XYZ file of C-alpha atoms in Angstrom:
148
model
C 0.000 0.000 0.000
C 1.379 3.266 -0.637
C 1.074 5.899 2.015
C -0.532 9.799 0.990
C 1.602 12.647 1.184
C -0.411 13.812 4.173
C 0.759 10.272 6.056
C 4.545 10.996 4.906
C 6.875 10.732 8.609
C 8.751 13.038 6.499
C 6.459 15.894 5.602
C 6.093 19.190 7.537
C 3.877 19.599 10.252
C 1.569 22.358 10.154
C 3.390 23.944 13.096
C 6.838 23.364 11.411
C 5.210 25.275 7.895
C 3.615 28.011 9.798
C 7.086 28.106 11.874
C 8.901 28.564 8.498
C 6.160 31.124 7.212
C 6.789 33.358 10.263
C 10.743 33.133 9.663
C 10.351 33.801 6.106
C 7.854 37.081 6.960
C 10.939 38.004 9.203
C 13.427 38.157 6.794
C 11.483 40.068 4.344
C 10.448 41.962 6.553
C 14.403 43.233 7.362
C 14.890 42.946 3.595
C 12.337 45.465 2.810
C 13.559 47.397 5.483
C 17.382 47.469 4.047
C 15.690 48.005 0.815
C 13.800 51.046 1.973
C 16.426 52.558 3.641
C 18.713 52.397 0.980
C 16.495 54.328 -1.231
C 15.841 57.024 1.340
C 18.650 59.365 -0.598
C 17.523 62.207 1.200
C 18.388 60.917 4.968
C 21.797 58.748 2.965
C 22.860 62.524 1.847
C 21.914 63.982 4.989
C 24.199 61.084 6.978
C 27.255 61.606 4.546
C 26.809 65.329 5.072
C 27.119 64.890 8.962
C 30.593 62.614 8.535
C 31.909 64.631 6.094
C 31.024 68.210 8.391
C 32.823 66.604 11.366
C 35.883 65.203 9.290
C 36.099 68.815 7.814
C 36.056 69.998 11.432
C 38.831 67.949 12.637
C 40.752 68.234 9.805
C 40.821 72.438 10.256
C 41.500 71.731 13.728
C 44.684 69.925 12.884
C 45.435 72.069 10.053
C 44.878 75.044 12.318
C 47.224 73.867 14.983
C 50.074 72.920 12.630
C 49.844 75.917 10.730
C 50.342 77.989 14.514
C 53.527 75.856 15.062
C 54.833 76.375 11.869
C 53.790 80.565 12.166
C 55.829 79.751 15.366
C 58.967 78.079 14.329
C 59.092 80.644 11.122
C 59.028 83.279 13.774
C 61.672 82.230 16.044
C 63.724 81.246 13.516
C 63.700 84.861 12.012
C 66.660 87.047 13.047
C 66.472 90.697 15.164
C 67.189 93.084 12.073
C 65.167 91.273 9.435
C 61.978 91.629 11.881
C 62.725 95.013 12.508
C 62.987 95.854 8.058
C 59.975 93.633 7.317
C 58.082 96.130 10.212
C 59.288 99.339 9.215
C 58.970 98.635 5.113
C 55.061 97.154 6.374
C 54.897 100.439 8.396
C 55.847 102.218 5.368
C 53.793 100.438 2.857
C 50.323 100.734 4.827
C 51.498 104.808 4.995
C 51.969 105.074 1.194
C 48.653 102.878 0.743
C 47.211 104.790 3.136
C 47.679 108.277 1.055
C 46.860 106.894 -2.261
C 43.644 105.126 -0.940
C 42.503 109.086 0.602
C 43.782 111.096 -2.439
C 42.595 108.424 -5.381
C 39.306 106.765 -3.960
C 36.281 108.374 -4.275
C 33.845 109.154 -0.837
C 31.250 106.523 -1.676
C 33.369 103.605 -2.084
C 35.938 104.811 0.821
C 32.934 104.684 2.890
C 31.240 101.466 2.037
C 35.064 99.865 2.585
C 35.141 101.654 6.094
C 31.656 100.421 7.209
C 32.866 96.399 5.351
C 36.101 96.985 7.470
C 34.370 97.691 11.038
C 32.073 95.007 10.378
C 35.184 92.706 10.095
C 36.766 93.728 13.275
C 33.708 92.930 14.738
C 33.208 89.446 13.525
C 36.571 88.625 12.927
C 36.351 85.404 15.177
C 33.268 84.105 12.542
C 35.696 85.727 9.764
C 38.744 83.279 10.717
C 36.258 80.641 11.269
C 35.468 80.595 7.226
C 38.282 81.091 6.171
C 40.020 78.112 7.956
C 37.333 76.065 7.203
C 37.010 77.066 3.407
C 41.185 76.565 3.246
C 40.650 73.308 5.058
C 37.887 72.352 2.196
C 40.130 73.789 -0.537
C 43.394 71.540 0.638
C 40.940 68.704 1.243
C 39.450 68.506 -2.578
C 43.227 68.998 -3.778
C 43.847 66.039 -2.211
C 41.674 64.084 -3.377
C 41.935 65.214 -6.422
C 45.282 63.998 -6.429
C 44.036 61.109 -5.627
C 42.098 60.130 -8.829
Protein backbone atom coordinates (compact mmCIF):
# COMPACT_ATOMS: atom_id res chain seq x y z
CA UNK A 1 0.00 0.00 0.00
CA UNK A 2 1.38 3.27 -0.64
CA UNK A 3 1.07 5.90 2.01
CA UNK A 4 -0.53 9.80 0.99
CA UNK A 5 1.60 12.65 1.18
CA UNK A 6 -0.41 13.81 4.17
CA UNK A 7 0.76 10.27 6.06
CA UNK A 8 4.54 11.00 4.91
CA UNK A 9 6.87 10.73 8.61
CA UNK A 10 8.75 13.04 6.50
CA UNK A 11 6.46 15.89 5.60
CA UNK A 12 6.09 19.19 7.54
CA UNK A 13 3.88 19.60 10.25
CA UNK A 14 1.57 22.36 10.15
CA UNK A 15 3.39 23.94 13.10
CA UNK A 16 6.84 23.36 11.41
CA UNK A 17 5.21 25.28 7.89
CA UNK A 18 3.62 28.01 9.80
CA UNK A 19 7.09 28.11 11.87
CA UNK A 20 8.90 28.56 8.50
CA UNK A 21 6.16 31.12 7.21
CA UNK A 22 6.79 33.36 10.26
CA UNK A 23 10.74 33.13 9.66
CA UNK A 24 10.35 33.80 6.11
CA UNK A 25 7.85 37.08 6.96
CA UNK A 26 10.94 38.00 9.20
CA UNK A 27 13.43 38.16 6.79
CA UNK A 28 11.48 40.07 4.34
CA UNK A 29 10.45 41.96 6.55
CA UNK A 30 14.40 43.23 7.36
CA UNK A 31 14.89 42.95 3.59
CA UNK A 32 12.34 45.46 2.81
CA UNK A 33 13.56 47.40 5.48
CA UNK A 34 17.38 47.47 4.05
CA UNK A 35 15.69 48.01 0.81
CA UNK A 36 13.80 51.05 1.97
CA UNK A 37 16.43 52.56 3.64
CA UNK A 38 18.71 52.40 0.98
CA UNK A 39 16.50 54.33 -1.23
CA UNK A 40 15.84 57.02 1.34
CA UNK A 41 18.65 59.36 -0.60
CA UNK A 42 17.52 62.21 1.20
CA UNK A 43 18.39 60.92 4.97
CA UNK A 44 21.80 58.75 2.96
CA UNK A 45 22.86 62.52 1.85
CA UNK A 46 21.91 63.98 4.99
CA UNK A 47 24.20 61.08 6.98
CA UNK A 48 27.26 61.61 4.55
CA UNK A 49 26.81 65.33 5.07
CA UNK A 50 27.12 64.89 8.96
CA UNK A 51 30.59 62.61 8.54
CA UNK A 52 31.91 64.63 6.09
CA UNK A 53 31.02 68.21 8.39
CA UNK A 54 32.82 66.60 11.37
CA UNK A 55 35.88 65.20 9.29
CA UNK A 56 36.10 68.82 7.81
CA UNK A 57 36.06 70.00 11.43
CA UNK A 58 38.83 67.95 12.64
CA UNK A 59 40.75 68.23 9.81
CA UNK A 60 40.82 72.44 10.26
CA UNK A 61 41.50 71.73 13.73
CA UNK A 62 44.68 69.92 12.88
CA UNK A 63 45.44 72.07 10.05
CA UNK A 64 44.88 75.04 12.32
CA UNK A 65 47.22 73.87 14.98
CA UNK A 66 50.07 72.92 12.63
CA UNK A 67 49.84 75.92 10.73
CA UNK A 68 50.34 77.99 14.51
CA UNK A 69 53.53 75.86 15.06
CA UNK A 70 54.83 76.37 11.87
CA UNK A 71 53.79 80.57 12.17
CA UNK A 72 55.83 79.75 15.37
CA UNK A 73 58.97 78.08 14.33
CA UNK A 74 59.09 80.64 11.12
CA UNK A 75 59.03 83.28 13.77
CA UNK A 76 61.67 82.23 16.04
CA UNK A 77 63.72 81.25 13.52
CA UNK A 78 63.70 84.86 12.01
CA UNK A 79 66.66 87.05 13.05
CA UNK A 80 66.47 90.70 15.16
CA UNK A 81 67.19 93.08 12.07
CA UNK A 82 65.17 91.27 9.44
CA UNK A 83 61.98 91.63 11.88
CA UNK A 84 62.72 95.01 12.51
CA UNK A 85 62.99 95.85 8.06
CA UNK A 86 59.98 93.63 7.32
CA UNK A 87 58.08 96.13 10.21
CA UNK A 88 59.29 99.34 9.21
CA UNK A 89 58.97 98.63 5.11
CA UNK A 90 55.06 97.15 6.37
CA UNK A 91 54.90 100.44 8.40
CA UNK A 92 55.85 102.22 5.37
CA UNK A 93 53.79 100.44 2.86
CA UNK A 94 50.32 100.73 4.83
CA UNK A 95 51.50 104.81 5.00
CA UNK A 96 51.97 105.07 1.19
CA UNK A 97 48.65 102.88 0.74
CA UNK A 98 47.21 104.79 3.14
CA UNK A 99 47.68 108.28 1.06
CA UNK A 100 46.86 106.89 -2.26
CA UNK A 101 43.64 105.13 -0.94
CA UNK A 102 42.50 109.09 0.60
CA UNK A 103 43.78 111.10 -2.44
CA UNK A 104 42.59 108.42 -5.38
CA UNK A 105 39.31 106.77 -3.96
CA UNK A 106 36.28 108.37 -4.27
CA UNK A 107 33.85 109.15 -0.84
CA UNK A 108 31.25 106.52 -1.68
CA UNK A 109 33.37 103.61 -2.08
CA UNK A 110 35.94 104.81 0.82
CA UNK A 111 32.93 104.68 2.89
CA UNK A 112 31.24 101.47 2.04
CA UNK A 113 35.06 99.86 2.59
CA UNK A 114 35.14 101.65 6.09
CA UNK A 115 31.66 100.42 7.21
CA UNK A 116 32.87 96.40 5.35
CA UNK A 117 36.10 96.99 7.47
CA UNK A 118 34.37 97.69 11.04
CA UNK A 119 32.07 95.01 10.38
CA UNK A 120 35.18 92.71 10.09
CA UNK A 121 36.77 93.73 13.28
CA UNK A 122 33.71 92.93 14.74
CA UNK A 123 33.21 89.45 13.53
CA UNK A 124 36.57 88.62 12.93
CA UNK A 125 36.35 85.40 15.18
CA UNK A 126 33.27 84.11 12.54
CA UNK A 127 35.70 85.73 9.76
CA UNK A 128 38.74 83.28 10.72
CA UNK A 129 36.26 80.64 11.27
CA UNK A 130 35.47 80.60 7.23
CA UNK A 131 38.28 81.09 6.17
CA UNK A 132 40.02 78.11 7.96
CA UNK A 133 37.33 76.06 7.20
CA UNK A 134 37.01 77.07 3.41
CA UNK A 135 41.18 76.56 3.25
CA UNK A 136 40.65 73.31 5.06
CA UNK A 137 37.89 72.35 2.20
CA UNK A 138 40.13 73.79 -0.54
CA UNK A 139 43.39 71.54 0.64
CA UNK A 140 40.94 68.70 1.24
CA UNK A 141 39.45 68.51 -2.58
CA UNK A 142 43.23 69.00 -3.78
CA UNK A 143 43.85 66.04 -2.21
CA UNK A 144 41.67 64.08 -3.38
CA UNK A 145 41.93 65.21 -6.42
CA UNK A 146 45.28 64.00 -6.43
CA UNK A 147 44.04 61.11 -5.63
CA UNK A 148 42.10 60.13 -8.83
Amino acid sequence: MTQSPHEDPKSPTREELGHEVDEARHELGKTVEALAAKADVKARAHERATELKEQVGTRVAVLSDEVKAAAQVVQEKLPAPVKERAAAAGEQLSASAGRLWRDKAPDPVRDRVARGARSAREHSTVLFAVAGATGAWLLLRRRDRRRR
